[in-house]
XYZ file of C-alpha atoms in Angstrom:
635
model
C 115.865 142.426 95.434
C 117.939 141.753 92.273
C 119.924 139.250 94.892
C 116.979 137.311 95.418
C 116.051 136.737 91.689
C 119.075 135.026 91.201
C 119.825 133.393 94.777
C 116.323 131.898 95.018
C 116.839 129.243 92.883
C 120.379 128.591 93.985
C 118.859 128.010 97.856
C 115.839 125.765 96.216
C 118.340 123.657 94.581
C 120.937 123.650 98.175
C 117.577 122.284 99.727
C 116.666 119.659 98.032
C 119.796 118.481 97.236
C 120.854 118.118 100.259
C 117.779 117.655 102.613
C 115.497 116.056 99.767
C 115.458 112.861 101.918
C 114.816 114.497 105.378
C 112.271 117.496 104.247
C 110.159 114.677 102.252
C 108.761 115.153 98.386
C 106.383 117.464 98.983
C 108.489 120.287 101.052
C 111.103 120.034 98.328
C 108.510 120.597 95.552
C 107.009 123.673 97.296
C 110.264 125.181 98.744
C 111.946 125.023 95.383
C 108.533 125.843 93.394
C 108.161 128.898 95.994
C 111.856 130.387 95.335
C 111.524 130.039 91.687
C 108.348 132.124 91.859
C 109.667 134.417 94.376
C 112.422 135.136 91.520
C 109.474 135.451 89.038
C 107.751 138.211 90.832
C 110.872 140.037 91.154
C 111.419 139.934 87.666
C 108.191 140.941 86.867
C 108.826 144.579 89.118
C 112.019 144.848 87.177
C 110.744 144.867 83.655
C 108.009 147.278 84.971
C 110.839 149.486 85.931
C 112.276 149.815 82.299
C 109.004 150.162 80.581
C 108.692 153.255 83.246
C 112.482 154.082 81.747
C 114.760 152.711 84.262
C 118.253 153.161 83.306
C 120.437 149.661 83.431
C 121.711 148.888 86.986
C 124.667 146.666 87.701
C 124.631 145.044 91.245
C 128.398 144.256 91.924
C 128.528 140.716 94.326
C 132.416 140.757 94.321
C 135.215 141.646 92.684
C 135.733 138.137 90.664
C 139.222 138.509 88.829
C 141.923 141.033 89.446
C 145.103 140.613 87.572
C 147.318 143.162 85.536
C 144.768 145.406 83.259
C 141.644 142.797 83.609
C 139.313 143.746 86.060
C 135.873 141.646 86.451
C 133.577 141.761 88.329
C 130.431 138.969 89.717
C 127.490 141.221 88.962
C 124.094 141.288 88.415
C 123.745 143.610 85.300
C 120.024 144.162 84.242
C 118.772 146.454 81.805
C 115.800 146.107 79.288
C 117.216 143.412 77.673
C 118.008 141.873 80.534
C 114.875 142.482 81.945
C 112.928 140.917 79.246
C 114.995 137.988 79.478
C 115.059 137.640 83.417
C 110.406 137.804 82.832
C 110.972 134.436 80.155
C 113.407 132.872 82.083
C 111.865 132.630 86.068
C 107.829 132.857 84.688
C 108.507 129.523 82.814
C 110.353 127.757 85.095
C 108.150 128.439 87.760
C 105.712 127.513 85.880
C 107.517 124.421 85.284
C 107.905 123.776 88.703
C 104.327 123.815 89.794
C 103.560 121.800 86.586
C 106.262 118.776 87.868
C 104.416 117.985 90.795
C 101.681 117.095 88.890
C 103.544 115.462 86.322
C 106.465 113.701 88.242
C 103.922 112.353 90.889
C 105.108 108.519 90.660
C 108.287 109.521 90.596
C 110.586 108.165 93.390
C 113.200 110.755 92.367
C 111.080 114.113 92.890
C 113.797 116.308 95.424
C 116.890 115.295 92.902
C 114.421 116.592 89.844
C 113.089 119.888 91.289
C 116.698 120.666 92.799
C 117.746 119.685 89.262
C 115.493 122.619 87.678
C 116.229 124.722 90.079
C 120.231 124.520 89.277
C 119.678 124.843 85.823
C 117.254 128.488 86.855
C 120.222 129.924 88.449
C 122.863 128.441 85.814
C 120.248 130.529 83.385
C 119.884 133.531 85.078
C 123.939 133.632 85.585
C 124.037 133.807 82.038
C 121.451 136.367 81.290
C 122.642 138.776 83.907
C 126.841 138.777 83.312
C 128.224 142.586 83.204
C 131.120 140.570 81.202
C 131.922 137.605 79.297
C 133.919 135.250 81.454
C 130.646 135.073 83.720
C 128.319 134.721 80.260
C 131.013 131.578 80.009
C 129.807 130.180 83.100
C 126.247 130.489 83.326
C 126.968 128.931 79.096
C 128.313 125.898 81.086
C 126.333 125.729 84.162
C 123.062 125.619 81.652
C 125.143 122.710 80.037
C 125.657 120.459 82.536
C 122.268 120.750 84.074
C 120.793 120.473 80.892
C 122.806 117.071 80.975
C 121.596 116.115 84.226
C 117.817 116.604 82.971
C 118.016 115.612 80.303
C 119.817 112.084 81.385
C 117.459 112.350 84.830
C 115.829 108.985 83.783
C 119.841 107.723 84.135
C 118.312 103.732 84.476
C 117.305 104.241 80.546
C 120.056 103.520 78.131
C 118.624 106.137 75.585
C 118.570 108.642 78.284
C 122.008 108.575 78.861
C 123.142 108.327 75.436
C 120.852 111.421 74.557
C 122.481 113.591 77.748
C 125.655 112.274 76.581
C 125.493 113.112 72.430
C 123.772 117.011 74.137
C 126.718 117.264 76.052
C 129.746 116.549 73.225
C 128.081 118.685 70.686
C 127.451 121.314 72.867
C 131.206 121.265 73.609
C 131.921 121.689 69.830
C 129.635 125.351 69.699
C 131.874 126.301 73.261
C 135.063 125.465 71.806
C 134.359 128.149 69.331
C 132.289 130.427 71.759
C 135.747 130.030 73.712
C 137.990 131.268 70.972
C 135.774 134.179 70.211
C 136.461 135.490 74.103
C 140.145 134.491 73.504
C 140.152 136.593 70.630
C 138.050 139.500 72.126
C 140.633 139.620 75.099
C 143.574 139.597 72.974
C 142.354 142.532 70.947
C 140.840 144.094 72.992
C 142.660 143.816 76.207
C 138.980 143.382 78.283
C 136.025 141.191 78.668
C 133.794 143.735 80.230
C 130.762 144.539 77.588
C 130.709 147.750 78.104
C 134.700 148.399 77.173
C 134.320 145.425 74.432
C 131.544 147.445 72.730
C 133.634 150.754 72.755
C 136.792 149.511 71.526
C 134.913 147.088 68.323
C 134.856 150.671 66.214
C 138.602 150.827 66.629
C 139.006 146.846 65.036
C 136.946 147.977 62.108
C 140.020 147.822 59.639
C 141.855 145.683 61.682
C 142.798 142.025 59.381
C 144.857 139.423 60.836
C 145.627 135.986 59.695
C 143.636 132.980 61.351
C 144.871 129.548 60.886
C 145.614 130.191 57.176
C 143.073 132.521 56.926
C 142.809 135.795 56.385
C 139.942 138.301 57.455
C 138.817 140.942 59.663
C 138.799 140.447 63.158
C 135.535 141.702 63.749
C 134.246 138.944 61.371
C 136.149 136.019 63.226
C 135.259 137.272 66.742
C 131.488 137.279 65.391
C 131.850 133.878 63.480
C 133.047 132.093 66.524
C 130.646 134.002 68.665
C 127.752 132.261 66.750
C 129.551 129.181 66.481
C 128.726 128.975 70.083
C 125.232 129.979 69.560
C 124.560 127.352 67.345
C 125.162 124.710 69.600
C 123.520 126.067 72.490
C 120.582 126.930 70.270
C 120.438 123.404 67.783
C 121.403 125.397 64.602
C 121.824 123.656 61.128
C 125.010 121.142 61.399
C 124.996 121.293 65.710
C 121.376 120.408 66.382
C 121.432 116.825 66.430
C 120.859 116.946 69.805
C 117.782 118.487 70.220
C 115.526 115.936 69.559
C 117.357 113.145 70.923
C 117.242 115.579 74.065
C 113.372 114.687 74.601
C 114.485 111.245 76.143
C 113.830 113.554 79.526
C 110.884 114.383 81.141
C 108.690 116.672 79.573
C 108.901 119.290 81.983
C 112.798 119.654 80.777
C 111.484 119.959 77.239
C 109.608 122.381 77.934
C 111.960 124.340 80.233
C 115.071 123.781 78.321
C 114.198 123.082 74.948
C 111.483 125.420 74.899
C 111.630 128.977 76.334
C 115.156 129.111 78.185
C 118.221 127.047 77.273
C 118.306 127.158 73.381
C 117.197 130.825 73.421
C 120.353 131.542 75.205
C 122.308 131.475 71.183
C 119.824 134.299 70.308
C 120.179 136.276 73.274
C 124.319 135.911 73.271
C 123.828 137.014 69.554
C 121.358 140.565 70.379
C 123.855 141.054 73.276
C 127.051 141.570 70.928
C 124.763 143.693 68.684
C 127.226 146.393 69.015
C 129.882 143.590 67.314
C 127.446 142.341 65.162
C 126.320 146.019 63.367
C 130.129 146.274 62.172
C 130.487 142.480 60.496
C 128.174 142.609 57.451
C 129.918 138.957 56.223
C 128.549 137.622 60.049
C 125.541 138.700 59.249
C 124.801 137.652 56.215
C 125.837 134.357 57.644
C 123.445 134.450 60.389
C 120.766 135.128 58.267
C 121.799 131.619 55.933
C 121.561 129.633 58.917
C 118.943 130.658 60.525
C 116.614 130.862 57.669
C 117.852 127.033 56.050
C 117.287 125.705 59.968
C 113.853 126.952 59.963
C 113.075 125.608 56.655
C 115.134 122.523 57.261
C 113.378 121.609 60.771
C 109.889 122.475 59.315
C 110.242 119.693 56.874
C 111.101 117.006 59.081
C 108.275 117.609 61.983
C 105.931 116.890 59.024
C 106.404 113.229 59.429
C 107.905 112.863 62.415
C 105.406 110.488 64.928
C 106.701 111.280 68.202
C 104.276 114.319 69.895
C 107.495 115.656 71.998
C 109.713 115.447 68.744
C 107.691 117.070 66.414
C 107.277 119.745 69.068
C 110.934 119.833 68.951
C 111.821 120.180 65.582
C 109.152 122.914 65.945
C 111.772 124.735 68.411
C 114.137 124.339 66.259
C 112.664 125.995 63.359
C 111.171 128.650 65.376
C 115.020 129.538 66.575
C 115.824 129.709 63.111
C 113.432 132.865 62.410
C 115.066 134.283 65.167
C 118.561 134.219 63.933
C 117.606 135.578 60.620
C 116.109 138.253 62.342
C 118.726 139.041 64.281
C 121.119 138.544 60.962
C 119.297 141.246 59.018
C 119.525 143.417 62.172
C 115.807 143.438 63.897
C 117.433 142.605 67.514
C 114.479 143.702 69.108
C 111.840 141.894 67.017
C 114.229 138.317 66.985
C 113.697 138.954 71.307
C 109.813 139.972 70.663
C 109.800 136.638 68.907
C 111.753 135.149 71.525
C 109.400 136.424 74.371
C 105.812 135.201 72.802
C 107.428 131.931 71.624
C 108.523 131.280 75.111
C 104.925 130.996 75.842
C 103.361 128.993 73.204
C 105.724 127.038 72.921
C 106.333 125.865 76.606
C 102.390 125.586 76.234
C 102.962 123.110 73.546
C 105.318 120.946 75.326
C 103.400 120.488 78.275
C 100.178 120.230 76.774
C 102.052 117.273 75.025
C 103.220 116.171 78.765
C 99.343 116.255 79.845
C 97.987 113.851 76.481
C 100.883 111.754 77.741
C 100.611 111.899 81.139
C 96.622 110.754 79.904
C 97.902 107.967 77.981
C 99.789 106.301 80.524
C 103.248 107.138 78.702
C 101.779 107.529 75.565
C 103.925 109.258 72.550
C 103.174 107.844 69.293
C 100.390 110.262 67.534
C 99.604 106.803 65.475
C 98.664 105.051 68.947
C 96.408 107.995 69.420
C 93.052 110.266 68.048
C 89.323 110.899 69.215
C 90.642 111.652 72.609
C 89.460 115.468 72.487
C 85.762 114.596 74.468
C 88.002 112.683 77.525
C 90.899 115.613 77.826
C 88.803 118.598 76.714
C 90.695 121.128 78.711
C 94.234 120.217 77.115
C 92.911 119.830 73.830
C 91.489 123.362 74.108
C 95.372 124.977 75.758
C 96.787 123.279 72.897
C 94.772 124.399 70.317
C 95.484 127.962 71.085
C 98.951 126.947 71.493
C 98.724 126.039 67.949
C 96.991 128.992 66.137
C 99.508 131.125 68.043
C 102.320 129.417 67.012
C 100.979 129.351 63.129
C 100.342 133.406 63.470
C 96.592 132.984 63.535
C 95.252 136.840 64.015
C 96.037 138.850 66.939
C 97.374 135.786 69.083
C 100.914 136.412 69.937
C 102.566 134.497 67.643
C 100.833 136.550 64.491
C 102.234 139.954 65.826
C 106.391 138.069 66.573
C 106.543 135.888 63.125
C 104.864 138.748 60.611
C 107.225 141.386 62.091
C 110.090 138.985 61.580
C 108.923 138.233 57.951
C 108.057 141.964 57.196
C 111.536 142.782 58.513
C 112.927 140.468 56.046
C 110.833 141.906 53.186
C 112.472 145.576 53.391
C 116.265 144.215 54.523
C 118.999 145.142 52.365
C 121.013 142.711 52.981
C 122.133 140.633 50.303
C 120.574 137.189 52.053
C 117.296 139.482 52.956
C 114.994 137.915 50.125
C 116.435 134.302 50.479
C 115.209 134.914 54.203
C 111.631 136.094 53.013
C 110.611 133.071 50.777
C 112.313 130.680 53.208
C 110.632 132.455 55.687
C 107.001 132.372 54.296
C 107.453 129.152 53.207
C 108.293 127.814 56.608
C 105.558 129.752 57.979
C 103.023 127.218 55.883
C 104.804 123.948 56.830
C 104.221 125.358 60.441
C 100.953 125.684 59.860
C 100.595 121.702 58.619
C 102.788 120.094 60.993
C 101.634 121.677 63.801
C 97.680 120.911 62.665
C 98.743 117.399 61.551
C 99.912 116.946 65.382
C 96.255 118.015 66.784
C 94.096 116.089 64.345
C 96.078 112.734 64.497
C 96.245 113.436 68.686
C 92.502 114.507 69.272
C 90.801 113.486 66.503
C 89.753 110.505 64.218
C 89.636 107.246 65.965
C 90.809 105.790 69.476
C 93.880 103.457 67.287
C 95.635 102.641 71.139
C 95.619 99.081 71.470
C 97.935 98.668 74.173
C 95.657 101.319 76.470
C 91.745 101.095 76.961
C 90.126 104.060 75.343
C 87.262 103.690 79.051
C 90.988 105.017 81.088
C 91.970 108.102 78.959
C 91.380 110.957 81.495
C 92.214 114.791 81.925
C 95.046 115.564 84.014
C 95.256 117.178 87.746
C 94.561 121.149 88.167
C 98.573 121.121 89.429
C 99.025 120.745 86.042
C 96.324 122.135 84.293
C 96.677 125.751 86.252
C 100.296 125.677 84.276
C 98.625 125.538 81.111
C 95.942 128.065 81.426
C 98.312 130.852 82.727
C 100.824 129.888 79.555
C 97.754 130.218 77.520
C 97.309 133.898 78.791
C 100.431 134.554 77.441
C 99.827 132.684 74.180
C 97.258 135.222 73.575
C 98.024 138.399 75.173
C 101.514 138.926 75.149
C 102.028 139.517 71.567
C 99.030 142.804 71.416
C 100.480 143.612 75.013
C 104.110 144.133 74.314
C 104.343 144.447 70.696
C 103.948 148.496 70.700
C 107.162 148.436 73.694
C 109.020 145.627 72.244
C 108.909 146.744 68.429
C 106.936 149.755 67.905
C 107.809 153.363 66.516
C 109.478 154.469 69.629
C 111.418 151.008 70.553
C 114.833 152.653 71.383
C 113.184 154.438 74.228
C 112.297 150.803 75.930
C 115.619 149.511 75.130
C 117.855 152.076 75.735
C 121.043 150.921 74.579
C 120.738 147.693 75.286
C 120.243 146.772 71.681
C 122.643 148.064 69.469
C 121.582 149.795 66.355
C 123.941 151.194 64.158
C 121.223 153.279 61.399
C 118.085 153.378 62.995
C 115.259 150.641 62.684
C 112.280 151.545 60.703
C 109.626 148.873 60.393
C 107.829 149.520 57.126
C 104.026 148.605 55.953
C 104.238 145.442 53.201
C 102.390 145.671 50.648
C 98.718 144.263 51.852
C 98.704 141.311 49.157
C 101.881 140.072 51.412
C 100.614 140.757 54.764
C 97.618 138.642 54.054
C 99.138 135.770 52.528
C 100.460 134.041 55.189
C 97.256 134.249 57.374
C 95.073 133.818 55.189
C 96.825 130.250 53.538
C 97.347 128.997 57.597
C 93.964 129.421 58.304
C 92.917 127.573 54.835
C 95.133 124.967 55.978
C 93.038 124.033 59.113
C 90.543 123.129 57.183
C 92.826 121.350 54.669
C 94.898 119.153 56.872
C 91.385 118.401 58.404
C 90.359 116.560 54.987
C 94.321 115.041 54.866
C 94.595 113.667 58.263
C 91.173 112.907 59.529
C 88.370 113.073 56.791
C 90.558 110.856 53.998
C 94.230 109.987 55.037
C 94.278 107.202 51.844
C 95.379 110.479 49.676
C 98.365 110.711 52.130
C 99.048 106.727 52.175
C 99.447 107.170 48.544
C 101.797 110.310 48.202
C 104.132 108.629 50.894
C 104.044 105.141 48.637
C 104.776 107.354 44.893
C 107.295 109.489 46.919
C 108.607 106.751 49.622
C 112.452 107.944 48.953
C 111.283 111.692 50.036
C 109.055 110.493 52.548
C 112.083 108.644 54.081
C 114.544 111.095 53.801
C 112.579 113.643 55.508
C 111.669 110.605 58.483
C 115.388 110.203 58.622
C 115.836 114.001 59.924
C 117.491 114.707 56.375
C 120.035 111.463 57.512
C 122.389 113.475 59.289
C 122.631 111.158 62.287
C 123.840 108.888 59.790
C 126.031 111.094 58.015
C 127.832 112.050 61.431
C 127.868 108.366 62.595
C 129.753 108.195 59.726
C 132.088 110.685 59.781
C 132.685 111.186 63.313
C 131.197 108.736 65.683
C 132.689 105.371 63.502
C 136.659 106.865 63.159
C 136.217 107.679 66.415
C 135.077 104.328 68.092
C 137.938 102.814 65.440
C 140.663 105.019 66.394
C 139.931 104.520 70.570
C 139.392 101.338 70.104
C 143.457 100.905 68.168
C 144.483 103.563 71.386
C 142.894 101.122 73.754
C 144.104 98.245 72.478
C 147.172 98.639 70.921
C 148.204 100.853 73.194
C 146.295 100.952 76.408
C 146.668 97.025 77.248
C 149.767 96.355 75.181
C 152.255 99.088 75.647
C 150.957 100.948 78.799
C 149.526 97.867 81.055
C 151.600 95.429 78.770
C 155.167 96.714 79.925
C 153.960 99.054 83.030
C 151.987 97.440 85.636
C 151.164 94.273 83.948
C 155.037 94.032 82.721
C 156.160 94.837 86.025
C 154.044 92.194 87.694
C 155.001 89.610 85.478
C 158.964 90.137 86.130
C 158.101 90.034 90.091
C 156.075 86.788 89.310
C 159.094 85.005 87.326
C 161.697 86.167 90.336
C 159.229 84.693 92.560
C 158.748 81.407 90.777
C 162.415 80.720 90.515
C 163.002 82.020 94.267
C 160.057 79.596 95.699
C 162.456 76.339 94.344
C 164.695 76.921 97.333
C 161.863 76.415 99.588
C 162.445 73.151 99.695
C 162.432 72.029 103.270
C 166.308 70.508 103.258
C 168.298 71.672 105.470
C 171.314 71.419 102.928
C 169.506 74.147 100.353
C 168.931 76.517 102.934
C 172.927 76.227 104.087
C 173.787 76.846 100.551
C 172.037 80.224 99.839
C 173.260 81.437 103.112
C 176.623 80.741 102.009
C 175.977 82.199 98.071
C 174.554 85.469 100.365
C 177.907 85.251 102.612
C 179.774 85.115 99.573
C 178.668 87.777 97.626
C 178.430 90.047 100.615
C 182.199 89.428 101.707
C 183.026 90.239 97.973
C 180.908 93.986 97.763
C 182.818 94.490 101.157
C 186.433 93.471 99.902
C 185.979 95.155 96.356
């Protein structure tokens, strides 16, 4: 069966990308829609199996590489962590698929998009399921170019490309250092196998060397560079430009790959080298600096951001970030309990945002919306509860992920553990305001659409409404299902080596005045924002006029676009355009084929003057031929 979870999606995509023309729309959308939740079910019986205690099982396709000591193998490896992974990764996209039928209904495109899905599934579950880390590598990729394929679907769309584009080259800078932390993982440690990796780290504990100048331990550059690679894939501080330039795709992308699968795949590469991780304290403490300034630093920005899918984004982005520092200060298993219920609510989000757009007739400015709540009642409702989950509202899934995270924080020792706690709770409250800022300016107020008759605002089909109420099961129950397995007293028995704990975990009880706080401000804040964005916005008009240069530096996204246009993007254009012209079309074309051409073309012009027509020219060159010939032969 494990076969099947991961060669389901493979055959969906083979089908409609190849016979998408002859099999029709409709049989591509259900055969690929079918596999993907064939893989789903699956996956489902397999985490069952390790919350019964299943011990890991590795599923060898073929022996992949064979040469001198390294030995990999193509495998299916699955153990808890796998498991949980495997549950987030086909439930969504399934999930996904149904919801694009719906969704992608005018589209003339529909086979190339659900194949499209469907590559980026298996790409995903390649990833999740490598026994080593050559095969991580590829599934890394294979997510990467799909996601660039998605994401630049719409390829007709100037922006579209230019977003799968800019995804795609910044992507490649976190792989060029995921790359050299394999290189350097092989060369000290003669393997790429996990499981010989993770016994032979204890033996590099002392172990310096000199990198480029620098000098450190080589645990700490193998992690370093690890991340580096994470960060990318997973938008981080400094590499996450692309993420919301990303939402130029449909919204079923955003919320497939931007939401619950592609940039969680940082986070999981990150739990996965645990057994690295546990020996680099410096890596850690790193982890835990990023992670906590991109949540704080993506919060800020969806405050006054006016697209629906981009504050939604930045959202993502920020919610990764609490994952990383909870993986820095080493609660692995509550960063991927985090993971799990934000997979949920937040793909929720996203296509809840699809639906009000879908209702809109392409809709995405929140200022070109409001008092739409009465004509789309069931989506306002799904997102609603998308929203107190994802602002911890009590005993939604969301409240049980983000507190442990923050409580976790509380009691770290790590040096960076407090930095992470304020940063934390103070993210936790711009959450709270961005994300009820989004519902009151979407549903509420008044109809301010000009372009779009308020009379032709209407819910969405059950294709894509079904989506949205089995997401918002999860939004509710799979925090207070899965929090006792995930990160109770007795976690280790669920994950059973899978995680990596060098001193055992021991989540302790806050004290109550901080294990209220946070609740108790986000739910003052619903009614707060209520008076800000709906009741009396002037008090808002005014702050943004008396603080305009804040109010455009955060609307800028903290100007880093600009600041890399600068940097990068301008030298770069400057120093290919010199190559190009300078040397491109004056030394390469100038004296190669151009130059070449140009001597043929002066021969020619001074051989077509003895084409005269007289009689007496053409005797002469015969005789200048006779008489050089006779003299090559004589000499």
């Amino acid at each position: 069966m494990a076969y099947l979870i991961i060669f389901s999606p493979l055959l969906g995509f083979l089908i409609a990308g190849l016979f998408g023309r002859k099999i029709g729309d409709l049989v591509s959308q259900v055969v690929t829609s079918s596999l993907v939740g064939l893989s789903a079910i699956i996956s489902c019986y397999y985490l069952y199996l390790f919350i019964s205690g299943s011990e890991a099982l590795n599923f060898v396709i073929f022996n992949w590489i064979s040469s001198g000591s390294l030995n990999l193998n193509w495998s299916i490896y699955i153990d808890a962590l796998t498991a949980v992974m495997l549950v987030v990764v086909t439930v969504v996209s399934f999930l996904v698929h149904v919801y694009s039928i719906g969704y992608m209904s005018h589209d003339p495109d529909k086979p190339r998009f659900m194949g499209y899905l469907s590559l980026f599934t298996f790409a995903m579950l390649m990833l999740i399921t490598s026994d080593n880390f050559l095969q991580l590598f590829f599934g890394w990729e294979g997510v990467g170019l799909a996601s660039y394929l998605l994401i630049g679907f719409w390829f007709k769309k100037p922006s579209a490309n230019a977003a799968a584009i800019k995804a795609f080259v910044v992507n490649r800078v976190g792989d060029f250092g995921l790359a050299i932390g394999i290189f350097l993982i092989y060369k000290y440690t003669g393997s790429l196998n996990f499981s010989e990796v993770f016994q032979s780290i204890p033996s590099l504990v002392d172990k310096k060397i000199n990198f480029i100048g620098i000098e450190g331990n080589i645990i700490t550059f193998i992690c370093v560079f690890l991340f580096i690679g994470a960060m990318g894939k997973s938008a981080q501080l400094f590499l996450h430009t692309w993420l919301p330039d990303a939402m130029e795709g449909p919204t079923p992308v955003s919320a497939l790959i931007h939401a619950a699968t592609m940039v969680t795949a940082g986070v999981f590469l990150v739990v996965r080298c645990s057994p690295i991780y546990e020996y680099s304290a410096i890596s850690q403490s790193l982890i835990i600096t990023v992670g906590a300034s991109t949540a704080f630093f993506a919060a800020t920005i969806g405050l006054v951001q006016n697209d629906i899918k981009k504050i939604i984004a930045y959202s993502t982005c920020s919610q990764l970030g609490y994952m990383f520092f909870a993986a820095g200060i080493g609660a692995y298993h509550i960063a991927i309990f985090h993971l799990f219920t934000h997979a949920f609510f937040k793909a929720l989000l996203f296509l809840c945002a699809g639906s009000v757009i879908h209702s809109l007739h392409e809709e995405q400015d929140i200022r070109k919306m409001g008092g739409i709540y009465k004509k789309i009642p069931y989506t306002y409702a799904f997102m609603v509860i998308g929203t107190l989950a994802i602002t911890g509202f009590p005993f939604l899934s969301g409240f049980y992920s983000k507190d442990a995270i923050l409580e976790a924080a509380f009691f770290s020792s790590n040096s960076m553990g407090s930095y992470a706690t304020i940063i934390g709770v103070i993210t936790a409250i711009l959450t709270s305001i961005y994300s009820w800022r989004l519902i009151y300016k979407t549903f509420h107020g008044n109809y301010r659409n000009e372009n779009y008759a308020f009379e032709k605002v209407h819910e969405s089909p059950l294709v894509i409404l079904a989506p949205l109420f089995l997401l918002t099961l999860g939004a509710v129950f799979a925090g207070f299902l899965f929090k006792d397995i995930f990160i109770g007293i007795d976690h280790q028995v669920f994950w059973n080596g899978s995680i990596f704990f060098k001193e055992k975990f021991v989540l302790q009880h806050p004290p109550y005045w901080f294990l209220y706080f946070t609740p108790v401000v986000g739910f003052l804040i619903i009614f707060i924002a209520y008076y800000l964005y709906v009741k009396n916005e002037n008090i808002l008009n005014q702050l943004k006029e008396t603080h305009k240069p804040v109010y455009e530096f955060l609307l800028n996204k903290w100007y880093f676009d600009e600041f890399y246009e600068f940097l990068f993007v301008k030298p770069a254009k400057t120093f290919g355009n010199f190559l190009w012209s300078k040397g491109d079309e004056k030394i390469i074309d100038g004296y190669g084929p151009n130059g070449f051409a140009r001597i043929i073309k002066i021969i020619s012009d001074k051989a077509v003057l003895f084409q005269s027509g007289y009689l007496y020219h053409y005797a002469f060159v015969i005789l200048i031929g006779l008489t050089v010939l006779l003299t090559y032969l004589i000499i």
